[in-house]
CSV table of C-alpha atoms and ligand atoms in Angstrom, one decimal:
chain,number,residue,atom,x,y,z
A,23,UNK,CA,57.5,-43.1,-58.8
A,24,UNK,CA,53.8,-43.1,-59.5
A,25,UNK,CA,52.1,-44.4,-56.4
A,26,UNK,CA,48.4,-44.9,-55.5
A,27,UNK,CA,47.4,-45.1,-51.8
A,28,UNK,CA,44.1,-46.8,-51.1
A,29,UNK,CA,42.1,-47.5,-48.0
A,30,UNK,CA,38.9,-46.7,-46.2
A,31,UNK,CA,38.0,-43.3,-44.8
A,32,UNK,CA,40.3,-42.5,-41.9
A,33,UNK,CA,42.8,-45.3,-42.7
A,34,UNK,CA,45.6,-42.8,-42.7
A,35,UNK,CA,46.0,-42.2,-46.5
A,36,UNK,CA,46.5,-38.4,-46.1
A,37,UNK,CA,48.9,-38.9,-43.2
A,38,UNK,CA,51.0,-41.5,-45.0
A,39,UNK,CA,50.8,-40.0,-48.4
A,40,UNK,CA,52.3,-36.7,-47.1
A,41,UNK,CA,55.2,-38.5,-45.4
A,42,UNK,CA,55.9,-40.7,-48.4
A,43,UNK,CA,55.8,-37.9,-50.8
A,44,UNK,CA,58.2,-35.9,-48.7
A,45,UNK,CA,60.6,-38.8,-48.4
A,46,UNK,CA,60.6,-39.4,-52.1
A,47,UNK,CA,60.6,-35.8,-53.1
A,48,UNK,CA,57.5,-35.9,-55.2
A,49,UNK,CA,54.1,-34.1,-54.9
A,50,UNK,CA,51.3,-35.4,-52.7
A,51,UNK,CA,48.1,-35.2,-54.7
A,52,UNK,CA,45.0,-35.5,-52.6
A,53,UNK,CA,41.6,-35.1,-54.4
A,54,UNK,CA,39.9,-34.6,-51.0
A,55,UNK,CA,42.3,-31.7,-50.2
A,56,UNK,CA,41.8,-30.2,-53.7
A,57,UNK,CA,38.0,-30.4,-53.3
A,58,UNK,CA,38.0,-28.9,-49.7
A,59,UNK,CA,40.1,-26.0,-51.1
A,60,UNK,CA,37.6,-25.5,-53.9
A,61,UNK,CA,34.7,-25.5,-51.3
A,62,UNK,CA,36.6,-23.0,-49.1
A,63,UNK,CA,37.2,-20.7,-52.1
A,64,UNK,CA,33.7,-21.3,-53.4
A,65,UNK,CA,34.8,-22.0,-57.0
A,66,UNK,CA,32.4,-23.5,-59.5
A,67,UNK,CA,33.6,-27.0,-58.6
A,68,UNK,CA,33.6,-26.2,-54.9
A,69,UNK,CA,30.0,-25.1,-55.0
A,70,UNK,CA,29.0,-28.3,-56.8
A,71,UNK,CA,31.1,-30.5,-54.4
A,72,UNK,CA,30.0,-29.0,-51.1
A,73,UNK,CA,26.7,-30.9,-50.7
A,74,UNK,CA,27.9,-34.1,-52.2
A,75,UNK,CA,30.9,-34.2,-49.8
A,76,UNK,CA,28.8,-33.3,-46.8
A,77,UNK,CA,26.6,-36.3,-47.5
A,78,UNK,CA,29.6,-38.6,-48.0
A,79,UNK,CA,28.9,-39.3,-51.7
A,80,UNK,CA,31.3,-39.2,-54.5
A,81,UNK,CA,31.6,-36.5,-57.2
A,82,UNK,CA,31.0,-37.6,-60.8
A,83,UNK,CA,33.9,-39.6,-62.3
A,84,UNK,CA,34.3,-37.3,-65.3
A,85,UNK,CA,34.6,-34.1,-63.2
A,86,UNK,CA,37.2,-35.5,-60.8
A,87,UNK,CA,39.2,-37.2,-63.5
A,88,UNK,CA,39.4,-33.9,-65.5
A,89,UNK,CA,40.7,-32.2,-62.3
A,90,UNK,CA,43.3,-34.9,-61.7
A,91,UNK,CA,44.4,-35.0,-65.3
A,92,UNK,CA,45.1,-31.2,-65.2
A,93,UNK,CA,47.1,-31.6,-62.0
A,94,UNK,CA,49.2,-34.6,-63.3
A,95,UNK,CA,50.0,-32.6,-66.5
A,96,UNK,CA,52.0,-30.1,-64.4
A,97,UNK,CA,55.7,-30.1,-64.5
A,98,UNK,CA,56.3,-31.0,-60.8
A,99,UNK,CA,54.7,-34.4,-61.6
A,100,UNK,CA,57.3,-35.4,-64.1
A,101,UNK,CA,59.3,-37.5,-61.6
A,102,UNK,CA,56.2,-39.0,-60.1
A,103,UNK,CA,53.6,-38.4,-57.3
A,104,UNK,CA,51.7,-40.0,-54.5
A,105,UNK,CA,48.0,-40.2,-55.3
A,106,UNK,CA,45.7,-40.1,-52.2
A,107,UNK,CA,41.9,-40.5,-52.7
A,108,UNK,CA,42.1,-41.1,-56.5
A,109,UNK,CA,41.3,-43.4,-58.2
A,110,UNK,CA,38.2,-44.3,-56.2
A,111,UNK,CA,36.0,-46.1,-58.7
A,112,UNK,CA,36.8,-48.6,-61.4
A,113,UNK,CA,36.0,-46.0,-64.0
A,114,UNK,CA,38.5,-43.6,-62.5
A,115,UNK,CA,41.1,-46.4,-62.4
A,116,UNK,CA,40.6,-47.2,-66.1
A,117,UNK,CA,40.7,-43.5,-67.0
A,118,UNK,CA,44.0,-43.1,-65.1
A,119,UNK,CA,45.5,-46.2,-66.8
A,120,UNK,CA,44.6,-44.9,-70.2
A,121,UNK,CA,45.7,-41.4,-69.5
A,122,UNK,CA,49.1,-42.5,-68.3
A,123,UNK,CA,49.4,-45.0,-71.1
A,124,UNK,CA,49.1,-42.2,-73.7
A,125,UNK,CA,52.3,-40.7,-72.3
A,126,UNK,CA,54.0,-44.1,-72.0
A,127,UNK,CA,53.9,-44.2,-68.2
A,128,UNK,CA,52.0,-46.2,-65.6
A,129,UNK,CA,51.3,-46.6,-61.9
A,130,UNK,CA,54.2,-48.5,-60.4
A,131,UNK,CA,52.7,-49.5,-57.1
A,132,UNK,CA,49.4,-49.4,-55.2
A,133,UNK,CA,49.3,-49.6,-51.4
A,134,UNK,CA,46.2,-50.5,-49.5
A,135,UNK,CA,46.1,-49.4,-45.9
A,136,UNK,CA,44.1,-51.9,-43.8
A,137,UNK,CA,42.5,-50.7,-40.6
A,138,UNK,CA,39.5,-52.2,-38.7
A,139,UNK,CA,36.2,-50.4,-38.5
A,140,UNK,CA,36.3,-49.6,-34.7
A,141,UNK,CA,39.7,-47.9,-35.2
A,142,UNK,CA,38.4,-46.0,-38.2
A,143,UNK,CA,35.4,-44.6,-36.3
A,144,UNK,CA,37.6,-43.4,-33.5
A,145,UNK,CA,40.0,-41.8,-35.9
A,146,UNK,CA,37.3,-39.9,-37.7
A,147,UNK,CA,35.7,-38.8,-34.4
A,148,UNK,CA,39.0,-37.4,-33.1
A,149,UNK,CA,40.3,-35.8,-36.3
A,150,UNK,CA,40.6,-32.1,-36.5
A,151,UNK,CA,41.6,-30.4,-39.8
A,152,UNK,CA,43.3,-27.1,-40.5
A,153,UNK,CA,41.1,-24.6,-42.4
A,154,UNK,CA,44.3,-23.0,-43.8
A,155,UNK,CA,46.6,-25.7,-44.9
A,156,UNK,CA,44.5,-28.9,-44.6
A,157,UNK,CA,46.9,-30.6,-42.1
A,158,UNK,CA,45.1,-33.3,-40.1
A,159,UNK,CA,45.5,-33.8,-36.3
A,160,UNK,CA,44.2,-36.4,-33.9
A,161,UNK,CA,43.1,-35.3,-30.5
A,162,UNK,CA,44.9,-38.2,-28.8
A,163,UNK,CA,47.6,-39.6,-31.0
A,164,UNK,CA,48.8,-36.4,-32.7
A,165,UNK,CA,47.3,-33.4,-31.0
A,166,UNK,CA,48.3,-29.8,-32.0
A,167,UNK,CA,50.7,-28.0,-29.7
A,168,UNK,CA,48.1,-25.3,-29.0
A,169,UNK,CA,44.4,-26.5,-28.8
A,170,UNK,CA,42.4,-25.5,-31.8
A,171,UNK,CA,45.4,-24.0,-33.8
A,172,UNK,CA,47.5,-25.6,-36.5
A,173,UNK,CA,51.2,-26.1,-35.7
A,174,UNK,CA,52.3,-25.4,-39.3
A,175,UNK,CA,50.3,-22.2,-40.2
A,176,UNK,CA,48.4,-21.3,-37.0
A,177,UNK,CA,45.1,-21.8,-38.9
A,178,UNK,CA,41.9,-22.7,-37.1
A,179,UNK,CA,41.2,-26.4,-36.6
A,180,UNK,CA,37.7,-27.7,-37.4
A,181,UNK,CA,35.9,-30.9,-37.6
A,182,UNK,CA,35.1,-31.9,-41.2
A,183,UNK,CA,31.4,-31.9,-42.0
A,184,UNK,CA,31.8,-35.4,-43.4
A,185,UNK,CA,33.3,-36.6,-40.1
A,186,UNK,CA,29.9,-36.0,-38.5
A,187,UNK,CA,26.7,-38.1,-38.2
A,188,UNK,CA,25.3,-40.1,-41.1
A,189,UNK,CA,28.1,-39.0,-43.6
A,190,UNK,CA,30.5,-41.4,-41.9
A,191,UNK,CA,28.3,-44.5,-42.5
A,192,UNK,CA,27.6,-43.3,-46.0
A,193,UNK,CA,31.3,-42.9,-46.7
A,194,UNK,CA,32.0,-46.5,-45.5
A,195,UNK,CA,29.2,-47.9,-47.6
A,196,UNK,CA,30.5,-46.0,-50.7
A,197,UNK,CA,34.0,-47.2,-50.0
A,198,UNK,CA,32.9,-50.8,-49.9
A,199,UNK,CA,30.7,-50.6,-53.0
A,200,UNK,CA,32.9,-48.4,-55.2
A,201,UNK,CA,36.5,-48.3,-54.0
A,202,UNK,CA,37.2,-51.8,-52.6
A,203,UNK,CA,36.9,-53.3,-56.1
A,204,UNK,CA,40.1,-51.4,-56.9
A,205,UNK,CA,42.1,-53.8,-54.7
A,206,UNK,CA,41.3,-56.6,-57.2
A,207,UNK,CA,42.0,-54.2,-60.1
A,208,UNK,CA,45.6,-53.5,-59.0
A,209,UNK,CA,46.0,-57.1,-57.7
A,210,UNK,CA,45.3,-58.3,-61.3
A,211,UNK,CA,48.1,-56.0,-62.5
A,212,UNK,CA,50.5,-57.3,-59.8
A,213,UNK,CA,50.8,-53.8,-58.3
A,214,UNK,CA,48.9,-54.2,-55.0
A,215,UNK,CA,50.6,-54.3,-51.6
A,216,UNK,CA,48.5,-54.7,-48.5
A,217,UNK,CA,49.8,-53.0,-45.5
A,218,UNK,CA,48.5,-52.8,-41.9
A,219,UNK,CA,47.6,-49.2,-41.1
A,220,UNK,CA,47.3,-49.8,-37.4
A,221,UNK,CA,49.9,-48.8,-34.9
A,222,UNK,CA,52.1,-45.7,-34.5
A,223,UNK,CA,52.3,-43.4,-37.6
A,224,UNK,CA,56.1,-44.0,-37.9
A,225,UNK,CA,55.7,-47.8,-37.9
A,226,UNK,CA,53.0,-47.6,-40.6
A,227,UNK,CA,55.2,-45.2,-42.6
A,228,UNK,CA,58.1,-47.7,-42.5
A,229,UNK,CA,55.8,-50.5,-43.8
A,230,UNK,CA,54.5,-48.2,-46.6
A,231,UNK,CA,58.0,-47.3,-47.6
A,232,UNK,CA,59.1,-50.9,-47.6
A,233,UNK,CA,56.1,-51.8,-49.8
A,234,UNK,CA,57.1,-49.3,-52.4
A,235,UNK,CA,60.8,-50.3,-52.3
A,236,UNK,CA,60.6,-52.9,-55.1
A,237,UNK,CA,59.1,-50.4,-57.5
A,238,UNK,CA,61.9,-47.9,-56.7
A,239,UNK,CA,64.8,-50.1,-57.3
B,8,AP5,P1,38.9,-37.7,-48.8
B,8,AP5,O1,39.4,-36.5,-48.2
B,8,AP5,O2,39.8,-38.4,-49.8
B,8,AP5,O3,38.3,-38.6,-47.7
B,8,AP5,P2,38.6,-40.2,-47.3
B,8,AP5,O4,39.0,-41.1,-48.4
B,8,AP5,O5,37.3,-40.5,-46.7
B,8,AP5,O6,39.8,-40.2,-46.4
B,8,AP5,P3,40.0,-39.3,-45.2
B,8,AP5,O7,40.6,-38.0,-45.6
B,8,AP5,O8,38.8,-39.3,-44.3
B,8,AP5,O9,41.0,-40.2,-44.3
B,8,AP5,P4,42.5,-40.6,-44.6
B,8,AP5,O10,42.6,-42.0,-45.0
B,8,AP5,O11,43.2,-39.6,-45.4
B,8,AP5,O12,43.0,-40.5,-43.1
B,8,AP5,P5,43.9,-39.4,-42.3
B,8,AP5,O13,45.4,-39.5,-42.7
B,8,AP5,O14,43.3,-38.0,-42.4
B,8,AP5,O15,37.6,-37.3,-49.6
B,8,AP5,C1,36.6,-36.6,-49.1
B,8,AP5,C2,35.4,-36.5,-50.0
B,8,AP5,O16,35.8,-35.9,-51.3
B,8,AP5,C3,34.8,-37.8,-50.5
B,8,AP5,O17,33.9,-38.4,-49.6
B,8,AP5,C4,34.1,-37.4,-51.8
B,8,AP5,O18,32.9,-36.7,-51.6
B,8,AP5,C5,35.1,-36.4,-52.4
B,8,AP5,N1,36.2,-37.1,-53.2
B,8,AP5,C6,37.5,-37.2,-53.0
B,8,AP5,N2,38.1,-37.8,-53.9
B,8,AP5,C7,37.2,-38.2,-54.8
B,8,AP5,C8,37.3,-39.0,-56.0
B,8,AP5,N3,38.4,-39.5,-56.5
B,8,AP5,N4,36.1,-39.2,-56.7
B,8,AP5,C9,34.9,-38.7,-56.2
B,8,AP5,N5,34.8,-38.0,-55.1
B,8,AP5,C10,35.9,-37.7,-54.4
B,8,AP5,O19,43.8,-39.9,-40.8
B,8,AP5,C11,42.5,-39.9,-40.2
B,8,AP5,C12,42.8,-39.5,-38.7
B,8,AP5,O20,43.5,-40.6,-38.1
B,8,AP5,C13,43.6,-38.2,-38.5
B,8,AP5,O21,43.1,-37.6,-37.3
B,8,AP5,C14,45.0,-38.7,-38.3
B,8,AP5,O22,45.8,-37.8,-37.5
B,8,AP5,C15,44.8,-40.1,-37.6
B,8,AP5,N6,45.8,-41.1,-37.8
B,8,AP5,C16,46.4,-41.3,-39.0
B,8,AP5,N7,47.3,-42.4,-38.9
B,8,AP5,C17,47.1,-42.8,-37.6
B,8,AP5,C18,47.8,-43.9,-36.9
B,8,AP5,N8,48.6,-44.7,-37.4
B,8,AP5,N9,47.4,-44.0,-35.6
B,8,AP5,C19,46.5,-43.2,-35.0
B,8,AP5,N10,45.9,-42.2,-35.6
B,8,AP5,C20,46.2,-42.0,-36.9
């Protein structure tokens, strides 16, 4: 199972990708999480990414594709994976297609999570993220058991710098200009499934699972 999850910032890609990956028993690969880890650890990539992410811009295609190619080459990806946040530009999508083609594989299904802008803004405003394990909470719909602490690892919860101020509108602009064209890219390949990302997390999860069912049979 090689699955791509698409959708605007805050659509619920991370939330749904984690659940879907666990259900299917494959890794959840999130470029956003990989980059936030790199920033936290102040690696070379992290130092380069920090300012770009804070502004809500994208990292260069070549850098991110190299990072993803290294991750997909690992053994735990042999049976598949759920990609969250990659590809994000047409160049990345073409790179991925060619990269997989070289090993005789391909993306089996792409799911686009559709959520209205008002809902997105409210989700980003109320998201809190764990510094330790990256888990995302929502102050109303999925609050942590103890305020400010992660249920899983007891890490500190914080508000992402790109969930504040002008970075939000920049991320939405970048999404529309650079990532939305991927819907057409995967539509042309008859891989695209559009799913409503609104409603309770469990209901969205059931829709996402149903959308991928054809590719799993
Ligand atoms: P990334 O981390 O990928 O950010 P994003 O795409 O903007 O997505 P988000 O993480 O904001 O949202 P999500 O859709 O995962 O929603 P979530 O499940 O958390 O990337 C960050 C940055 O890294 C980029 O801006 C860029 O700089 C860089 N980057 C990453 N990938 C790159 C690439 N390929 N190329 C170049 N640069 C790259 O949910 C949001 C909130 O809503 C949470 O609080 C959650 O609890 C809540 N929620 C989820 N589902 C529901 C529901 N059904 N009902 C109510 N609340 C819900």
